[in-house]
């Protein structure tokens, strides 16, 4: 027994020495065309040299001893980030769809379905996601993030917002017999102190972001303008934002109309989610303060049919808002609300096409899911680029997305941290 201990210690030391000195496998990806999205430049016939899952350099020839991955006939670019998803949701075009998931699916079952959503996202070229509220699934998103990071489940790296916040009476499930206690899709908090405590608790349990539902119940006023009901008071919202920022966590605000934007921006949130109806004052503030706008045009198209008519009005309004925000220089970041639509039915990458249809150049659209998403997540230089030191996350396409943006919907290969995680047969 006594002799075993030193041997064990020796093995530990040897193990740690190997970990610190081993450079990892050397891979050189030959790119026929490489899109440098930050510089808006195309480089031809270059090698992306990858060591241990990280980009080492972009070179004209491969280093000796490297394993070559030949994508010489293809266009290669940094992999995508979707900054507005719900992996624990599988489509909620109608209230019934939503309620059934919270009432009839156990959390383990929802977690299993989420692993499929993670896999789908990866196959579509998304190697990073911001999961922006897990709809009544507690802190399951933190567990999923951990499972991905530890290699138990294959999926995009995750930034998570856990439970999300709304005040009493402002979020489903609702409409059930009063004597029943039904689950809620968010954490409820009322009053500044209770909301501060909720933020503290979410951060303690692993929230990278705080998500707050700022408005609801969208309606058209007699003057034709679309407005909504405010959820929190300004005092409550300020407490949420202040508490999150004290712990260096940003705040994402679900806000559809100017009723919500005025409160959210006055409280100092970091991103406006959806923002279907953007007024001039909100656009000005967002451009000046660089508050991110996450437009989620894909879900807007998805729910316009099945939901009440106001949603079709919002679908039209959101295209106009997008154009105005783009013209004013508001930072626009790629977000689809996948999970709001079924992961299996729609490829998240369709969002790119919707941005181009709404006035962006292809370069601008590609930037939303790469360089801008990296900025939003505080990951500049780490994701959304293939510069030295970045995660070796890339996608390949047979067609050129600069000519046809829908090429992004047909990726042939996806690499995450230097490992090929999807290859089209
Ligand atoms: Zn959402």
mmCIF file of N, CA, C and O in Angstrom, residues 168-257:
data_model
loop_
_atom_site.group_PDB
_atom_site.id
_atom_site.type_symbol
_atom_site.label_atom_id
_atom_site.label_comp_id
_atom_site.label_asym_id
_atom_site.label_seq_id
_atom_site.Cartn_x
_atom_site.Cartn_y
_atom_site.Cartn_z
ATOM 1 N N UNK A 168 -45.775 38.307 -11.889
ATOM 2 C CA UNK A 168 -47.015 37.530 -11.750
ATOM 3 C C UNK A 168 -48.054 37.985 -12.778
ATOM 4 O O UNK A 168 -48.264 39.187 -12.971
ATOM 5 N N UNK A 169 -48.650 37.040 -13.426
ATOM 6 C CA UNK A 169 -49.735 37.333 -14.366
ATOM 7 C C UNK A 169 -49.297 37.648 -15.769
ATOM 8 O O UNK A 169 -50.126 37.924 -16.639
ATOM 9 N N UNK A 170 -47.971 37.597 -16.014
ATOM 10 C CA UNK A 170 -47.482 38.058 -17.315
ATOM 11 C C UNK A 170 -46.966 36.928 -18.207
ATOM 12 O O UNK A 170 -46.457 37.198 -19.294
ATOM 13 N N UNK A 171 -47.095 35.677 -17.774
ATOM 14 C CA UNK A 171 -46.524 34.604 -18.597
ATOM 15 C C UNK A 171 -47.244 33.294 -18.324
ATOM 16 O O UNK A 171 -47.701 33.040 -17.214
ATOM 17 N N UNK A 172 -47.333 32.455 -19.355
ATOM 18 C CA UNK A 172 -47.984 31.145 -19.221
ATOM 19 C C UNK A 172 -47.168 30.182 -18.378
ATOM 20 O O UNK A 172 -46.018 30.461 -18.081
ATOM 21 N N UNK A 173 -47.784 29.098 -17.995
ATOM 22 C CA UNK A 173 -49.109 28.673 -18.340
ATOM 23 C C UNK A 173 -50.167 29.489 -17.585
ATOM 24 O O UNK A 173 -50.012 29.788 -16.411
ATOM 25 N N UNK A 174 -51.278 29.753 -18.314
ATOM 26 C CA UNK A 174 -52.380 30.458 -17.683
ATOM 27 C C UNK A 174 -53.683 29.968 -18.301
ATOM 28 O O UNK A 174 -53.678 29.306 -19.336
ATOM 29 N N UNK A 175 -54.786 30.289 -17.633
ATOM 30 C CA UNK A 175 -56.094 29.922 -18.163
ATOM 31 C C UNK A 175 -56.609 28.589 -17.645
ATOM 32 O O UNK A 175 -57.628 28.092 -18.125
ATOM 33 N N UNK A 176 -55.924 27.998 -16.688
ATOM 34 C CA UNK A 176 -56.365 26.720 -16.122
ATOM 35 C C UNK A 176 -57.242 26.958 -14.887
ATOM 36 O O UNK A 176 -57.242 28.056 -14.320
ATOM 37 N N UNK A 177 -57.969 25.931 -14.480
ATOM 38 C CA UNK A 177 -58.822 26.040 -13.295
ATOM 39 C C UNK A 177 -57.998 26.577 -12.125
ATOM 40 O O UNK A 177 -56.856 26.148 -11.917
ATOM 41 N N UNK A 178 -58.572 27.525 -11.405
ATOM 42 C CA UNK A 178 -57.774 28.256 -10.401
ATOM 43 C C UNK A 178 -57.224 27.365 -9.305
ATOM 44 O O UNK A 178 -56.214 27.680 -8.675
ATOM 45 N N UNK A 179 -57.896 26.224 -9.058
ATOM 46 C CA UNK A 179 -57.388 25.385 -7.964
ATOM 47 C C UNK A 179 -56.209 24.510 -8.385
ATOM 48 O O UNK A 179 -55.596 23.845 -7.551
ATOM 49 N N UNK A 180 -55.886 24.536 -9.679
ATOM 50 C CA UNK A 180 -54.734 23.756 -10.137
ATOM 51 C C UNK A 180 -53.458 24.583 -10.046
ATOM 52 O O UNK A 180 -53.476 25.781 -10.349
ATOM 53 N N UNK A 181 -52.399 23.928 -9.672
ATOM 54 C CA UNK A 181 -51.087 24.596 -9.716
ATOM 55 C C UNK A 181 -50.366 24.101 -10.957
ATOM 56 O O UNK A 181 -49.960 22.940 -11.023
ATOM 57 N N UNK A 182 -50.230 24.958 -11.947
ATOM 58 C CA UNK A 182 -49.591 24.546 -13.200
ATOM 59 C C UNK A 182 -48.181 25.143 -13.269
ATOM 60 O O UNK A 182 -47.908 26.171 -12.640
ATOM 61 N N UNK A 183 -47.287 24.511 -14.034
ATOM 62 C CA UNK A 183 -45.928 25.067 -14.129
ATOM 63 C C UNK A 183 -45.920 26.400 -14.875
ATOM 64 O O UNK A 183 -46.826 26.697 -15.647
ATOM 65 N N UNK A 184 -44.890 27.185 -14.634
ATOM 66 C CA UNK A 184 -44.715 28.460 -15.337
ATOM 67 C C UNK A 184 -43.497 28.355 -16.258
ATOM 68 O O UNK A 184 -42.513 27.692 -15.935
ATOM 69 N N UNK A 185 -43.587 29.058 -17.383
ATOM 70 C CA UNK A 185 -42.479 29.034 -18.344
ATOM 71 C C UNK A 185 -41.322 29.932 -17.955
ATOM 72 O O UNK A 185 -40.280 29.943 -18.631
ATOM 73 N N UNK A 186 -41.488 30.712 -16.895
ATOM 74 C CA UNK A 186 -40.424 31.621 -16.434
ATOM 75 C C UNK A 186 -40.382 31.576 -14.910
ATOM 76 O O UNK A 186 -41.242 30.974 -14.268
ATOM 77 N N UNK A 187 -39.402 32.293 -14.344
ATOM 78 C CA UNK A 187 -39.410 32.528 -12.904
ATOM 79 C C UNK A 187 -40.165 33.835 -12.673
ATOM 80 O O UNK A 187 -39.843 34.859 -13.283
ATOM 81 N N UNK A 188 -41.146 33.790 -11.796
ATOM 82 C CA UNK A 188 -41.913 35.006 -11.501
ATOM 83 C C UNK A 188 -41.221 35.781 -10.390
ATOM 84 O O UNK A 188 -40.733 35.199 -9.418
ATOM 85 N N UNK A 189 -41.181 37.128 -10.548
ATOM 86 C CA UNK A 189 -40.700 37.955 -9.446
ATOM 87 C C UNK A 189 -41.443 39.274 -9.462
ATOM 88 O O UNK A 189 -41.798 39.795 -10.520
ATOM 89 N N UNK A 190 -41.737 39.789 -8.302
ATOM 90 C CA UNK A 190 -42.472 41.047 -8.162
ATOM 91 C C UNK A 190 -41.764 41.942 -7.152
ATOM 92 O O UNK A 190 -41.391 41.479 -6.069
ATOM 93 N N UNK A 191 -41.597 43.193 -7.521
ATOM 94 C CA UNK A 191 -40.913 44.134 -6.631
ATOM 95 C C UNK A 191 -39.410 44.041 -6.831
ATOM 96 O O UNK A 191 -38.863 42.979 -7.162
ATOM 97 N N UNK A 192 -38.737 45.185 -6.641
ATOM 98 C CA UNK A 192 -37.307 45.267 -6.940
ATOM 99 C C UNK A 192 -36.490 44.236 -6.163
ATOM 100 O O UNK A 192 -35.613 43.572 -6.724
ATOM 101 N N UNK A 193 -36.786 44.090 -4.875
ATOM 102 C CA UNK A 193 -35.943 43.193 -4.056
ATOM 103 C C UNK A 193 -36.109 41.726 -4.445
ATOM 104 O O UNK A 193 -35.147 40.974 -4.509
ATOM 105 N N UNK A 194 -37.370 41.330 -4.724
ATOM 106 C CA UNK A 194 -37.612 39.944 -5.130
ATOM 107 C C UNK A 194 -36.912 39.663 -6.466
ATOM 108 O O UNK A 194 -36.371 38.575 -6.681
ATOM 109 N N UNK A 195 -36.942 40.642 -7.353
ATOM 110 C CA UNK A 195 -36.305 40.456 -8.662
ATOM 111 C C UNK A 195 -34.781 40.407 -8.534
ATOM 112 O O UNK A 195 -34.118 39.629 -9.215
ATOM 113 N N UNK A 196 -34.230 41.222 -7.649
ATOM 114 C CA UNK A 196 -32.783 41.141 -7.392
ATOM 115 C C UNK A 196 -32.419 39.740 -6.915
ATOM 116 O O UNK A 196 -31.431 39.148 -7.351
ATOM 117 N N UNK A 197 -33.236 39.220 -6.011
ATOM 118 C CA UNK A 197 -32.943 37.893 -5.461
ATOM 119 C C UNK A 197 -33.019 36.825 -6.560
ATOM 120 O O UNK A 197 -32.190 35.913 -6.606
ATOM 121 N N UNK A 198 -34.006 36.970 -7.441
ATOM 122 C CA UNK A 198 -34.142 36.000 -8.542
ATOM 123 C C UNK A 198 -32.909 36.043 -9.450
ATOM 124 O O UNK A 198 -32.405 34.998 -9.880
ATOM 125 N N UNK A 199 -32.415 37.245 -9.726
ATOM 126 C CA UNK A 199 -31.206 37.382 -10.554
ATOM 127 C C UNK A 199 -30.022 36.715 -9.853
ATOM 128 O O UNK A 199 -29.263 35.952 -10.464
ATOM 129 N N UNK A 200 -29.886 36.984 -8.571
ATOM 130 C CA UNK A 200 -28.778 36.391 -7.800
ATOM 131 C C UNK A 200 -28.850 34.869 -7.851
ATOM 132 O O UNK A 200 -27.834 34.189 -8.038
ATOM 133 N N UNK A 201 -30.053 34.346 -7.687
ATOM 134 C CA UNK A 201 -30.235 32.895 -7.671
ATOM 135 C C UNK A 201 -29.904 32.280 -9.042
ATOM 136 O O UNK A 201 -29.244 31.244 -9.130
ATOM 137 N N UNK A 202 -30.341 32.931 -10.102
ATOM 138 C CA UNK A 202 -30.063 32.403 -11.450
ATOM 139 C C UNK A 202 -28.561 32.417 -11.731
ATOM 140 O O UNK A 202 -28.018 31.471 -12.302
ATOM 141 N N UNK A 203 -27.906 33.485 -11.322
ATOM 142 C CA UNK A 203 -26.456 33.571 -11.544
ATOM 143 C C UNK A 203 -25.739 32.514 -10.698
ATOM 144 O O UNK A 203 -24.811 31.847 -11.170
ATOM 145 N N UNK A 204 -26.203 32.345 -9.466
ATOM 146 C CA UNK A 204 -25.584 31.315 -8.614
ATOM 147 C C UNK A 204 -25.650 29.936 -9.269
ATOM 148 O O UNK A 204 -24.744 29.131 -9.155
ATOM 149 N N UNK A 205 -26.747 29.695 -9.995
ATOM 150 C CA UNK A 205 -26.934 28.379 -10.606
ATOM 151 C C UNK A 205 -26.409 28.289 -12.035
ATOM 152 O O UNK A 205 -26.662 27.291 -12.711
ATOM 153 N N UNK A 206 -25.719 29.334 -12.501
ATOM 154 C CA UNK A 206 -25.010 29.184 -13.785
ATOM 155 C C UNK A 206 -25.480 30.040 -14.928
ATOM 156 O O UNK A 206 -25.064 29.805 -16.075
ATOM 157 N N UNK A 207 -26.325 31.049 -14.677
ATOM 158 C CA UNK A 207 -26.788 31.904 -15.782
ATOM 159 C C UNK A 207 -25.644 32.774 -16.304
ATOM 160 O O UNK A 207 -24.982 33.460 -15.538
ATOM 161 N N UNK A 208 -25.420 32.715 -17.632
ATOM 162 C CA UNK A 208 -24.448 33.607 -18.278
ATOM 163 C C UNK A 208 -25.116 34.928 -18.650
ATOM 164 O O UNK A 208 -24.458 35.957 -18.763
ATOM 165 N N UNK A 209 -26.408 34.853 -18.918
ATOM 166 C CA UNK A 209 -27.223 36.012 -19.278
ATOM 167 C C UNK A 209 -28.463 36.030 -18.397
ATOM 168 O O UNK A 209 -28.899 34.967 -17.930
ATOM 169 N N UNK A 210 -29.035 37.203 -18.221
ATOM 170 C CA UNK A 210 -30.353 37.308 -17.604
ATOM 171 C C UNK A 210 -31.331 37.704 -18.699
ATOM 172 O O UNK A 210 -31.086 38.656 -19.454
ATOM 173 N N UNK A 211 -32.407 36.935 -18.805
ATOM 174 C CA UNK A 211 -33.448 37.223 -19.812
ATOM 175 C C UNK A 211 -34.675 37.763 -19.102
ATOM 176 O O UNK A 211 -35.139 37.180 -18.114
ATOM 177 N N UNK A 212 -35.197 38.852 -19.613
ATOM 178 C CA UNK A 212 -36.340 39.472 -18.971
ATOM 179 C C UNK A 212 -37.438 39.722 -20.016
ATOM 180 O O UNK A 212 -37.162 40.204 -21.122
ATOM 181 N N UNK A 213 -38.659 39.336 -19.685
ATOM 182 C CA UNK A 213 -39.808 39.588 -20.567
ATOM 183 C C UNK A 213 -40.397 40.944 -20.220
ATOM 184 O O UNK A 213 -41.008 41.118 -19.167
ATOM 185 N N UNK A 214 -40.205 41.905 -21.111
ATOM 186 C CA UNK A 214 -40.548 43.295 -20.810
ATOM 187 C C UNK A 214 -41.978 43.649 -21.225
ATOM 188 O O UNK A 214 -42.609 44.492 -20.603
ATOM 189 N N UNK A 215 -42.474 43.009 -22.297
ATOM 190 C CA UNK A 215 -43.861 43.325 -22.680
ATOM 191 C C UNK A 215 -44.615 42.098 -23.178
ATOM 192 O O UNK A 215 -44.032 41.035 -23.405
ATOM 193 N N UNK A 216 -45.948 42.280 -23.336
ATOM 194 C CA UNK A 216 -46.821 41.180 -23.768
ATOM 195 C C UNK A 216 -48.113 41.766 -24.349
ATOM 196 O O UNK A 216 -48.308 42.977 -24.320
ATOM 197 N N UNK A 217 -48.999 40.918 -24.823
ATOM 198 C CA UNK A 217 -50.351 41.310 -25.277
ATOM 199 C C UNK A 217 -50.315 42.460 -26.287
ATOM 200 O O UNK A 217 -50.666 43.596 -25.978
ATOM 201 N N UNK A 218 -49.920 42.135 -27.492
ATOM 202 C CA UNK A 218 -49.708 43.139 -28.531
ATOM 203 C C UNK A 218 -51.050 43.506 -29.153
ATOM 204 O O UNK A 218 -51.876 42.641 -29.404
ATOM 205 N N UNK A 219 -51.265 44.813 -29.372
ATOM 206 C CA UNK A 219 -52.560 45.258 -29.897
ATOM 207 C C UNK A 219 -52.376 46.519 -30.735
ATOM 208 O O UNK A 219 -51.356 47.199 -30.626
ATOM 209 N N UNK A 220 -53.380 46.770 -31.579
ATOM 210 C CA UNK A 220 -53.322 47.970 -32.411
ATOM 211 C C UNK A 220 -54.169 49.071 -31.767
ATOM 212 O O UNK A 220 -55.328 48.850 -31.454
ATOM 213 N N UNK A 221 -53.568 50.230 -31.606
ATOM 214 C CA UNK A 221 -54.294 51.378 -31.024
ATOM 215 C C UNK A 221 -55.227 51.989 -32.077
ATOM 216 O O UNK A 221 -55.051 51.741 -33.263
ATOM 217 N N UNK A 222 -56.186 52.837 -31.635
ATOM 218 C CA UNK A 222 -57.069 53.503 -32.618
ATOM 219 C C UNK A 222 -56.271 54.283 -33.680
ATOM 220 O O UNK A 222 -56.715 54.410 -34.813
ATOM 221 N N UNK A 223 -55.104 54.808 -33.328
ATOM 222 C CA UNK A 223 -54.303 55.559 -34.317
ATOM 223 C C UNK A 223 -53.511 54.645 -35.254
ATOM 224 O O UNK A 223 -52.738 55.114 -36.090
ATOM 225 N N UNK A 224 -53.684 53.330 -35.110
ATOM 226 C CA UNK A 224 -53.025 52.388 -36.021
ATOM 227 C C UNK A 224 -51.699 51.845 -35.515
ATOM 228 O O UNK A 224 -51.163 50.878 -36.070
ATOM 229 N N UNK A 225 -51.142 52.472 -34.490
ATOM 230 C CA UNK A 225 -49.850 52.026 -33.969
ATOM 231 C C UNK A 225 -49.998 50.720 -33.176
ATOM 232 O O UNK A 225 -50.991 50.539 -32.476
ATOM 233 N N UNK A 226 -49.000 49.845 -33.277
ATOM 234 C CA UNK A 226 -49.026 48.611 -32.482
ATOM 235 C C UNK A 226 -48.288 48.859 -31.166
ATOM 236 O O UNK A 226 -47.151 49.342 -31.162
ATOM 237 N N UNK A 227 -48.956 48.554 -30.073
ATOM 238 C CA UNK A 227 -48.356 48.703 -28.751
ATOM 239 C C UNK A 227 -48.618 47.441 -27.937
ATOM 240 O O UNK A 227 -49.229 46.486 -28.431
ATOM 241 N N UNK A 228 -48.161 47.429 -26.673
ATOM 242 C CA UNK A 228 -48.258 46.210 -25.858
ATOM 243 C C UNK A 228 -48.469 46.577 -24.398
ATOM 244 O O UNK A 228 -48.413 47.763 -24.035
ATOM 245 N N UNK A 229 -48.667 45.571 -23.574
ATOM 246 C CA UNK A 229 -48.763 45.810 -22.133
ATOM 247 C C UNK A 229 -47.374 45.675 -21.523
ATOM 248 O O UNK A 229 -46.659 44.714 -21.821
ATOM 249 N N UNK A 230 -46.987 46.640 -20.663
ATOM 250 C CA UNK A 230 -45.694 46.504 -19.998
ATOM 251 C C UNK A 230 -45.775 45.454 -18.892
ATOM 252 O O UNK A 230 -46.805 45.347 -18.233
ATOM 253 N N UNK A 231 -44.726 44.687 -18.704
ATOM 254 C CA UNK A 231 -44.706 43.684 -17.640
ATOM 255 C C UNK A 231 -44.195 44.274 -16.329
ATOM 256 O O UNK A 231 -44.953 44.483 -15.399
ATOM 257 N N UNK A 232 -42.913 44.560 -16.280
ATOM 258 C CA UNK A 232 -42.304 45.084 -15.050
ATOM 259 C C UNK A 232 -42.456 46.601 -14.961
ATOM 260 O O UNK A 232 -42.574 47.285 -15.979
ATOM 261 N N UNK A 233 -42.370 47.127 -13.741
ATOM 262 C CA UNK A 233 -42.229 48.580 -13.565
ATOM 263 C C UNK A 233 -40.772 48.942 -13.890
ATOM 264 O O UNK A 233 -39.885 48.070 -13.891
ATOM 265 N N UNK A 234 -40.530 50.199 -14.125
ATOM 266 C CA UNK A 234 -39.160 50.641 -14.399
ATOM 267 C C UNK A 234 -38.260 50.344 -13.199
ATOM 268 O O UNK A 234 -37.103 49.949 -13.356
ATOM 269 N N UNK A 235 -38.811 50.526 -11.998
ATOM 270 C CA UNK A 235 -38.041 50.258 -10.779
ATOM 271 C C UNK A 235 -37.596 48.783 -10.735
ATOM 272 O O UNK A 235 -36.442 48.479 -10.427
ATOM 273 N N UNK A 236 -38.509 47.883 -11.073
ATOM 274 C CA UNK A 236 -38.168 46.449 -11.081
ATOM 275 C C UNK A 236 -37.103 46.145 -12.139
ATOM 276 O O UNK A 236 -36.129 45.430 -11.879
ATOM 277 N N UNK A 237 -37.307 46.724 -13.326
ATOM 278 C CA UNK A 237 -36.360 46.460 -14.419
ATOM 279 C C UNK A 237 -34.970 46.992 -14.090
ATOM 280 O O UNK A 237 -33.954 46.351 -14.379
ATOM 281 N N UNK A 238 -34.935 48.185 -13.490
ATOM 282 C CA UNK A 238 -33.632 48.770 -13.120
ATOM 283 C C UNK A 238 -32.929 47.889 -12.101
ATOM 284 O O UNK A 238 -31.705 47.723 -12.144
ATOM 285 N N UNK A 239 -33.712 47.336 -11.165
ATOM 286 C CA UNK A 239 -33.112 46.449 -10.152
ATOM 287 C C UNK A 239 -32.528 45.196 -10.821
ATOM 288 O O UNK A 239 -31.427 44.747 -10.489
ATOM 289 N N UNK A 240 -33.246 44.643 -11.792
ATOM 290 C CA UNK A 240 -32.781 43.442 -12.503
ATOM 291 C C UNK A 240 -31.473 43.737 -13.246
ATOM 292 O O UNK A 240 -30.490 43.003 -13.130
ATOM 293 N N UNK A 241 -31.479 44.838 -13.991
ATOM 294 C CA UNK A 241 -30.302 45.170 -14.799
ATOM 295 C C UNK A 241 -29.113 45.499 -13.893
ATOM 296 O O UNK A 241 -27.990 45.032 -14.116
ATOM 297 N N UNK A 242 -29.379 46.293 -12.850
ATOM 298 C CA UNK A 242 -28.300 46.664 -11.932
ATOM 299 C C UNK A 242 -27.700 45.420 -11.285
ATOM 300 O O UNK A 242 -26.471 45.268 -11.218
ATOM 301 N N UNK A 243 -28.557 44.519 -10.830
ATOM 302 C CA UNK A 243 -28.058 43.317 -10.153
ATOM 303 C C UNK A 243 -27.256 42.429 -11.108
ATOM 304 O O UNK A 243 -26.223 41.884 -10.751
ATOM 305 N N UNK A 244 -27.747 42.296 -12.331
ATOM 306 C CA UNK A 244 -27.027 41.478 -13.322
ATOM 307 C C UNK A 244 -25.667 42.108 -13.638
ATOM 308 O O UNK A 244 -24.637 41.430 -13.632
ATOM 309 N N UNK A 245 -25.677 43.411 -13.886
ATOM 310 C CA UNK A 245 -24.431 44.089 -14.269
ATOM 311 C C UNK A 245 -23.402 44.085 -13.135
ATOM 312 O O UNK A 245 -22.207 44.049 -13.393
ATOM 313 N N UNK A 246 -23.877 44.137 -11.898
ATOM 314 C CA UNK A 246 -22.941 44.056 -10.755
ATOM 315 C C UNK A 246 -22.139 42.762 -10.801
ATOM 316 O O UNK A 246 -21.020 42.696 -10.308
ATOM 317 N N UNK A 247 -22.770 41.711 -11.345
ATOM 318 C CA UNK A 247 -22.102 40.406 -11.425
ATOM 319 C C UNK A 247 -21.578 40.163 -12.840
ATOM 320 O O UNK A 247 -21.293 39.029 -13.214
ATOM 321 N N UNK A 248 -21.489 41.237 -13.611
ATOM 322 C CA UNK A 248 -20.972 41.198 -14.974
ATOM 323 C C UNK A 248 -21.741 40.222 -15.856
ATOM 324 O O UNK A 248 -21.165 39.508 -16.663
ATOM 325 N N UNK A 249 -23.060 40.192 -15.688
ATOM 326 C CA UNK A 249 -23.913 39.422 -16.580
ATOM 327 C C UNK A 249 -24.760 40.404 -17.389
ATOM 328 O O UNK A 249 -25.398 41.286 -16.806
ATOM 329 N N UNK A 250 -24.781 40.255 -18.707
ATOM 330 C CA UNK A 250 -25.627 41.132 -19.514
ATOM 331 C C UNK A 250 -27.100 40.727 -19.441
ATOM 332 O O UNK A 250 -27.427 39.617 -19.017
ATOM 333 N N UNK A 251 -27.959 41.658 -19.890
ATOM 334 C CA UNK A 251 -29.407 41.424 -19.827
ATOM 335 C C UNK A 251 -30.007 41.500 -21.230
ATOM 336 O O UNK A 251 -29.767 42.460 -21.972
ATOM 337 N N UNK A 252 -30.772 40.464 -21.578
ATOM 338 C CA UNK A 252 -31.490 40.416 -22.855
ATOM 339 C C UNK A 252 -32.970 40.647 -22.577
ATOM 340 O O UNK A 252 -33.543 39.994 -21.714
ATOM 341 N N UNK A 253 -33.561 41.578 -23.320
ATOM 342 C CA UNK A 253 -34.965 41.928 -23.071
ATOM 343 C C UNK A 253 -35.846 41.483 -24.221
ATOM 344 O O UNK A 253 -35.664 41.932 -25.357
ATOM 345 N N UNK A 254 -36.780 40.591 -23.938
ATOM 346 C CA UNK A 254 -37.863 40.330 -24.894
ATOM 347 C C UNK A 254 -38.700 41.591 -24.926
ATOM 348 O O UNK A 254 -39.287 41.976 -23.905
ATOM 349 N N UNK A 255 -38.712 42.258 -26.075
ATOM 350 C CA UNK A 255 -39.448 43.522 -26.182
ATOM 351 C C UNK A 255 -39.930 43.670 -27.612
ATOM 352 O O UNK A 255 -39.137 43.764 -28.543
ATOM 353 N N UNK A 256 -41.249 43.719 -27.797
ATOM 354 C CA UNK A 256 -41.815 43.682 -29.149
ATOM 355 C C UNK A 256 -42.182 45.078 -29.664
ATOM 356 O O UNK A 256 -41.979 45.381 -30.832
ATOM 357 N N UNK A 257 -42.713 45.932 -28.792
ATOM 358 C CA UNK A 257 -43.190 47.250 -29.267
ATOM 359 C C UNK A 257 -42.535 48.377 -28.451
ATOM 360 O O UNK A 257 -41.913 48.128 -27.414
#
